[in-house]
Each structure stands twice: as C-alpha cells, then as structure tokens.
Coordinates of C-alpha atoms in Angstrom, one line a residue:
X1 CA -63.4 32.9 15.0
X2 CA -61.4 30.0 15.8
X3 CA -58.2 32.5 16.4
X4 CA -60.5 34.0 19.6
X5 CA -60.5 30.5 21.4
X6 CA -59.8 29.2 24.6
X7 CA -57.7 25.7 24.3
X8 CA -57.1 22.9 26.7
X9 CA -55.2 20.1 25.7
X10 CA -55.4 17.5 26.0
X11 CA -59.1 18.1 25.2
X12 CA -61.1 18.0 28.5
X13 CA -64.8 16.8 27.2
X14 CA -64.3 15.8 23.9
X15 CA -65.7 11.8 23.3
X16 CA -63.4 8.9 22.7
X17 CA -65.8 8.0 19.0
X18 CA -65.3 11.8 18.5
X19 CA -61.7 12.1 19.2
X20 CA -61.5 8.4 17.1
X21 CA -63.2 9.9 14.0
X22 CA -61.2 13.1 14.4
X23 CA -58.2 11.2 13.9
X24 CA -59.5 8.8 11.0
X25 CA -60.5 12.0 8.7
X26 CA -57.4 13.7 9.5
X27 CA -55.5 10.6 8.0
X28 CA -57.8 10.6 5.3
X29 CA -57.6 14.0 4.0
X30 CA -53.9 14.2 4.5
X31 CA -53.3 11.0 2.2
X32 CA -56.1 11.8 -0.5
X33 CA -54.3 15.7 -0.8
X34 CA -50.9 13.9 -0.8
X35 CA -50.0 16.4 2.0
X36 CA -45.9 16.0 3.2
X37 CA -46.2 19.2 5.6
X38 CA -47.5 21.0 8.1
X39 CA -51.2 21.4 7.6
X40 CA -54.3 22.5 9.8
X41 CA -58.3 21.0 9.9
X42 CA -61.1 23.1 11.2
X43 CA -63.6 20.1 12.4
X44 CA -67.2 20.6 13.8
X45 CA -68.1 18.2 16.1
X46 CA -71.6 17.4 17.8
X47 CA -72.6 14.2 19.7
X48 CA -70.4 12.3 17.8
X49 CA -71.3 14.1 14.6
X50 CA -67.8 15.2 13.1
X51 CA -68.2 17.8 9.7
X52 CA -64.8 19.5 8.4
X53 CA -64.9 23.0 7.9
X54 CA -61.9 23.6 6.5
X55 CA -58.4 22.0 5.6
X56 CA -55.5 24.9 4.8
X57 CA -52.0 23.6 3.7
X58 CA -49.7 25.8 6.8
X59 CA -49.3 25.3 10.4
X60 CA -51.9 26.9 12.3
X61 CA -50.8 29.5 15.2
X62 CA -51.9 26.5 17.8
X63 CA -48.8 24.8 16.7
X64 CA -46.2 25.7 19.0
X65 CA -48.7 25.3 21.8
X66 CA -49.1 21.7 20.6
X67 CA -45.6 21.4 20.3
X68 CA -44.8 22.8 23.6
X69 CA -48.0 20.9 25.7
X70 CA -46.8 17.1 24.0
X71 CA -43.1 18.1 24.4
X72 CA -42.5 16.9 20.1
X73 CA -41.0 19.7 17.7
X74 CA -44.0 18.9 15.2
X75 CA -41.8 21.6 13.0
X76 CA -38.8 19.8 12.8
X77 CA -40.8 16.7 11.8
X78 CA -42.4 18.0 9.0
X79 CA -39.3 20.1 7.6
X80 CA -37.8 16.2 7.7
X81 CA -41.0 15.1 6.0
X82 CA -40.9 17.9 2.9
X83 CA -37.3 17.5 2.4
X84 CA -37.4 13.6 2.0
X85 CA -35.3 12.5 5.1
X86 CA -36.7 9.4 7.1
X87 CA -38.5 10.4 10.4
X88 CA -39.4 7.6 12.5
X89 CA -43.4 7.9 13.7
X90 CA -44.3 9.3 17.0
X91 CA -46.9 8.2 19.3
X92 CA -48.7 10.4 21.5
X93 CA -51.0 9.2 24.2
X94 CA -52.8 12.3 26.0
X95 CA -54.4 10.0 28.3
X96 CA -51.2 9.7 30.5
X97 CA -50.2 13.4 30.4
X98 CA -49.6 14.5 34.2
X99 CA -50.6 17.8 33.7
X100 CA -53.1 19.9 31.0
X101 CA -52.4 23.5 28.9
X102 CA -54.3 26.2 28.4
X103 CA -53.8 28.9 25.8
X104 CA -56.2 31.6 25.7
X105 CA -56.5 34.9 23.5
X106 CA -55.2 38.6 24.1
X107 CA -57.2 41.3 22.8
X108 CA -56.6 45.1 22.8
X109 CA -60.0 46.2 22.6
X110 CA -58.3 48.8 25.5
X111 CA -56.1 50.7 22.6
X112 CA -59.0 50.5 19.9
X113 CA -61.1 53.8 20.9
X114 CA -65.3 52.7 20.1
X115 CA -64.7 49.2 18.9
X116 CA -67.1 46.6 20.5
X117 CA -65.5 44.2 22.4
X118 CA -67.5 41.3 21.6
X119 CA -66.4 38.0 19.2
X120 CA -67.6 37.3 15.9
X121 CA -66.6 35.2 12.4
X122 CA -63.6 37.6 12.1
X123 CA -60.4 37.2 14.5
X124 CA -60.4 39.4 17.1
X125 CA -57.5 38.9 18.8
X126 CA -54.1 40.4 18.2
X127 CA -51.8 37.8 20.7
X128 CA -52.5 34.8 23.3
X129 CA -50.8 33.4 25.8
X130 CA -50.1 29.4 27.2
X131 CA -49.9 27.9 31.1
X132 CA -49.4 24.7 32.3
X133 CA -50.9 23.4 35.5
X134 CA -52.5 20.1 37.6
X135 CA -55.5 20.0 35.8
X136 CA -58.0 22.6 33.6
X137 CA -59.0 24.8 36.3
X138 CA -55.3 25.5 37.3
X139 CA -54.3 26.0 34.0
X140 CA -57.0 27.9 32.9
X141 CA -57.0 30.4 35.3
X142 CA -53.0 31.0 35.2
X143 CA -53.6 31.5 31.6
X144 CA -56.3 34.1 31.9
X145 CA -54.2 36.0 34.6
X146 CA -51.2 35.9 31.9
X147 CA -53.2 37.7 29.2
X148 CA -53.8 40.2 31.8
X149 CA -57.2 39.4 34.0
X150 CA -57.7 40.3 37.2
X151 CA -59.4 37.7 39.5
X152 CA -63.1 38.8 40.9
X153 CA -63.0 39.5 44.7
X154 CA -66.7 40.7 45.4
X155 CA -69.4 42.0 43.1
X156 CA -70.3 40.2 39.8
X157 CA -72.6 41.5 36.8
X158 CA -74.5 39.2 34.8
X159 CA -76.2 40.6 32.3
X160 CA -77.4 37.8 29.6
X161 CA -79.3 38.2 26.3
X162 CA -80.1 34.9 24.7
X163 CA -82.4 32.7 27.2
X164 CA -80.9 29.0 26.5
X165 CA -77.8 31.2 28.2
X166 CA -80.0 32.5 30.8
X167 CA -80.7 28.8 31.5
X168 CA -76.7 27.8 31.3
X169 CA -75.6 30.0 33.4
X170 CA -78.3 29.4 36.5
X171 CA -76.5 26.7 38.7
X172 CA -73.2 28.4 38.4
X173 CA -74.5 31.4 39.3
X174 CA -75.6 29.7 42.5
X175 CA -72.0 28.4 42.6
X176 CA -71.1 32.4 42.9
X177 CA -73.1 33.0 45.8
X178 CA -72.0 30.4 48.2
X179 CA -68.6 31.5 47.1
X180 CA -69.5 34.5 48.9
X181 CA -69.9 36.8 45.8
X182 CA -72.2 39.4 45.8
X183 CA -74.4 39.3 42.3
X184 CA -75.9 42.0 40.3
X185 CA -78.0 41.9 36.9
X186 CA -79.9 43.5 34.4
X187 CA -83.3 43.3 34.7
X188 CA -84.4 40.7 32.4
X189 CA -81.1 38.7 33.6
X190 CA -82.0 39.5 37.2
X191 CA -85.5 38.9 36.9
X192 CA -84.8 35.0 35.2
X193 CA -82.4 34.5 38.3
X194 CA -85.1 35.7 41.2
X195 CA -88.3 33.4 39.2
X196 CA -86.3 30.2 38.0
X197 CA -83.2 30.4 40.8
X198 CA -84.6 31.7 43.4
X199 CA -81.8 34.2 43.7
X200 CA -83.8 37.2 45.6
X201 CA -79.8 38.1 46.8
X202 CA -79.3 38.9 43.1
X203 CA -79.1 43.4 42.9
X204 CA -80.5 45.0 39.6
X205 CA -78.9 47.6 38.0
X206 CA -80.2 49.8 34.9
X207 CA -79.0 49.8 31.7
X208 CA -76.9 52.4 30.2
X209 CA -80.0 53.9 28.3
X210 CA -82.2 53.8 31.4
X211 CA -81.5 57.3 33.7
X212 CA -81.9 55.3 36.8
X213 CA -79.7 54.0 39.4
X214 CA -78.1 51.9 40.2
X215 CA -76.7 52.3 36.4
X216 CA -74.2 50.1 35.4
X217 CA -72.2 53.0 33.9
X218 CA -72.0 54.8 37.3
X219 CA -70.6 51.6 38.8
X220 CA -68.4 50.2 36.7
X221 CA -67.1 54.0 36.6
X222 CA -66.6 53.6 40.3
X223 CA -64.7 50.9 40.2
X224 CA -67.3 48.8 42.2
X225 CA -67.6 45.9 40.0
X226 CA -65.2 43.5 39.7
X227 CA -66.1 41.6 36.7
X228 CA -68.9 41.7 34.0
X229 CA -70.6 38.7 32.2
X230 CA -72.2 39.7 29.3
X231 CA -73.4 37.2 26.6
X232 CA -75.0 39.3 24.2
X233 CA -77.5 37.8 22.0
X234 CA -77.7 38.3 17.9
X235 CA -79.5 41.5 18.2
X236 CA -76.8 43.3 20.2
X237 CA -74.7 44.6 17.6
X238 CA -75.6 48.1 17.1
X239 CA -72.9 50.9 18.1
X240 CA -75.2 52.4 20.2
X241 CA -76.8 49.3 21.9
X242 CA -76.8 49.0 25.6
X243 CA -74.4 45.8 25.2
X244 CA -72.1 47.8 23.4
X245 CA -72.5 50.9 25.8
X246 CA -71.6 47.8 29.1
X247 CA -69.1 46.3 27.0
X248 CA -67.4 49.8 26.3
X249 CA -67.2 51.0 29.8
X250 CA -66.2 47.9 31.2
X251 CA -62.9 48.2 28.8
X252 CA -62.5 51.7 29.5
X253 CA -62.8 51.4 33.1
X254 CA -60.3 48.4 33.2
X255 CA -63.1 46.0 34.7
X256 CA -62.7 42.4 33.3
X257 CA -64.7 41.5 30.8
X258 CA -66.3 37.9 29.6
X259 CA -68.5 37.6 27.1
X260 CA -69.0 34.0 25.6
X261 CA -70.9 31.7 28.0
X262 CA -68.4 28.5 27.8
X263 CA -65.5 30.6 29.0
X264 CA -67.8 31.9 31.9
X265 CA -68.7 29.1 33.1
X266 CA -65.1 27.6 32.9
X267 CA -64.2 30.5 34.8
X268 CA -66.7 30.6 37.1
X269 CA -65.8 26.5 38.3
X270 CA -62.0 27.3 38.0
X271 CA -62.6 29.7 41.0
X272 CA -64.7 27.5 42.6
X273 CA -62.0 24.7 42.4
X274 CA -59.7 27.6 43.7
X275 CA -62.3 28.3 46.7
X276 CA -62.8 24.8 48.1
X277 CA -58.6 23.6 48.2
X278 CA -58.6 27.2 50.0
X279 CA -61.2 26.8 52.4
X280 CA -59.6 23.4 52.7
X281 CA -56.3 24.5 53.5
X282 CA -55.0 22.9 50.7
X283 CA -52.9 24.6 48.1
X284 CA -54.0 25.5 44.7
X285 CA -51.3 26.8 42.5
X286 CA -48.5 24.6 41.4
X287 CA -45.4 26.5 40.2
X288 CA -43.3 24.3 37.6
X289 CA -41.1 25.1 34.9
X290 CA -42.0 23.8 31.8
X291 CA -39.3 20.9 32.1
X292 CA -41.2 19.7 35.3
X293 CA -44.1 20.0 33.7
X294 CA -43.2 17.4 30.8
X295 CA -40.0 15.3 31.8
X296 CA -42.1 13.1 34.0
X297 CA -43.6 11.6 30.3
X298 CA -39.3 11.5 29.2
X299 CA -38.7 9.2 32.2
X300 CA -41.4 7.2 31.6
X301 CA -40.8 7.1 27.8
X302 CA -36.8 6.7 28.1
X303 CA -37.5 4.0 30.5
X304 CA -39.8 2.1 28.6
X305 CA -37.5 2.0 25.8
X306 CA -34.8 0.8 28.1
X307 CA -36.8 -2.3 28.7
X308 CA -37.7 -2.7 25.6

C-alpha cells in the first residue's frame, strides 16, 4: 500500500522523461476534471513507462511532507485557489535543493498480539515520521531511527524467499561483511549466499519449524541478533508459516525488522555511507533545524528577485 512507503524527495532515481511525463499527466488530468483543489495521483512508472492508478479529489497524507521538504504551504495555495482569490504560480526546482527528506512509516505491529508484520495492498501503518539531512543516506537513516529503529551493531539474518531477491540482495550482502557484520541465514538463503557469493562466513540457522539449533527462535529470544531481513515470497502468508513464526518473534523480542527488499538495501548502503565518513574520520550526521535546512533556497530565491 502506498500509505506503508518510504519517501525521498526530491526523488533520488527517478528519470528526467519519467519525472517530464509525470508532470505532463498531472496537468492533464487536473484541467480535463476541472480540479481547483488539493488533489492526489497514484502513477506507475517503469523505464519510462508512466500508467495512473488512481486520481482522488483530497490531499494525500504526503502533503505536509511536501510542504515542509519544498518550504511552500501547498494548503494555503489551494484554499486561495477554491475560494477564487488570485495566487501567483510557484516554481519549484528540486534540482537545486541543498539537502533531501525522508519520511518513512510507523507501525505497531508490537501492540497487535498475532498479526503478521509483513506489507500488503491494505495500509499497514498507523503513523510516520519525516528527517532532513545532506543527502538520502543521512536522511534515511535519521528517519528510520525516529520511527523507532535501532541501528545493527553485529549479527544480521537474512532469510529471503523469492530468488530474483536472493539475487538483489547478493552484493550488499558482501557490503555487510566488510563492514565487519557477522551474517546468518536460512538455509536456502544461506545456501544461495555460500554457491553464488561465495560467502562460506555466512552461519545457518533453522527455521522455526525445524527442532534444531541454532533456531532462529532461540536467538532472536536471546537477544543475539540485531536485525532481521526477511523478504518473504507470495507463499508466506499462512498464520502458521515459518515467515510469520520469524517475523512474530522478531516483533516480540524487540529485534528490528525489514521486510521489503528496496528498503534493505537502502538501509544496508545508508550504513555503509555511515561506515566509510567514520572510518575516515569524517563526520556523518548533520544536525540542522528545519530553517537551516531550507533558508539557503530563501536567500537564493529573495536574492534573485532582488536583481530582478
């Protein structure tokens, strides 16, 4: 559900033709539907490929993060706009923003006794949080601390179903290791790592169902993992499913929990940024309010209309 995702803006991979046609249809729809308020579009976009899903006549939750990230009070603009009053236009170039946001879901899987903590077409999450920083990897990790994750320090599980995943997730998982991480998986996950990564440092654990140890129940009840990564695959949706069993006791045992692969690996290079200005000595974290954050684009727009 779209209400469950992670947001950078200004967008961090999307293509200038994409971005272009985004823009076009937008204009389009909103003049065809004679639209004078705040509305919201739910576009599909692939290779250039741009399909709407969706156009609903409100403002969608992401608006005060827009509002906030481009410093413009898109709210007070449209009021202006329903009630007739003139409102002069209002460029926005994301190109020259100094610094990028991140808004990212809360969930409270933690209070909902037996729910599977997974995502799916209906919206999961019941709050979300926004940072600022220098650039994604800042910003994306301030943002996941916010909503209440703790950063990894040691031992990693990776336990992946689908195998185009499997495949995704290979070179950062190398990117864990140098980092000094130690990894553990589930057999199919650690067997994929060991024949196409070469990982033989990779540890396996047992599933929940399997009586052997190491079991990933017994550790995560320890305490001795520090984060689980666990993509489950279409199958892995029955209460009593291993998935759901790991997923469970991760929540109940307070161990962070990631389960869709673009977040992961996000993740995974936002602590790698983190690692190298670190091993640098070089500082990571930036610590702004959100003025400092945006009134470098007011000088430069005040002073460009000064010399106008």
């Amino acid at each position: 559900h779209s209400g469950d995702a992670s947001l950078l803006l200004p967008a961090q991979k999307l293509f200038v033709e994409t971005h272009r046609r985004v823009k076009a249809m937008g204009q389009k729809l909103c003049r065809a539907l004679k639209i004078s308020g705040p509305f919201n579009i739910q576009f599909m976009c692939k290779e250039n490929e741009v399909m709407v899903i969706e156009c609903n006549l409100r403002a969608s939750r992401s608006m005060p993060f827009i509002s906030k990230t481009y410093n413009v009070n898109f709210i007070a603009m449209a009021t202006r706009i329903m009630l007739g009053l003139p409102q002069p236009a209002v460029t926005i170039q994301p190109i020259d923003m100094d610094c990028v946001a991140a808004k990212v879901p809360v969930f409270s899987f933690n209070r909902l006794k037996n729910s599977d903590p997974r995502l799916g077409v209906e919206m999961q999450s019941t709050g979300e949080v926004a940072c600022f920083g220098q650039n994604q990897y800042e910003a994306f990790l301030k943002a996941m601390i916010s909503a209440g994750f703790k950063l990894p320090s040691k031992n990693i599980l990776l336990s992946i179903g689908p195998s185009q995943q499997k495949q995704e997730i290979l070179q950062y998982a190398h990117i864990l290791v140098d980092m000094g991480f130690q990894l553990y998986a589930t057999k199919s996950t650690a067997e994929f790592l060991s024949s196409q990564g070469k990982l033989d440092s990779c540890i396996t654990v047992y599933k929940p169902h399997v009586k052997r140890e190491p079991n990933v129940i017994t550790m995560l009840t320890a305490g001795k993992l520090d984060l689980v990564i666990n993509v489950p695959d279409s199958m892995d949706s029955q209460a009593l499913s291993d998935g759901f069993a790991m997923r469970r006791a991760a929540v109940d045992s307070g161990t962070p929990l990631i389960v869709d692969i673009k977040n992961a690996i996000l993740l995974i290079m936002s602590l790698h940024r983190k690692w190298l200005r670190e091993q640098s000595g070089r500082r990571f974290w930036s610590f702004q309010s959100w003025q400092e954050y945006v009134e470098p684009r007011e000088n430069i727009t005040h002073a460009l209309a000064g010399n106008a």
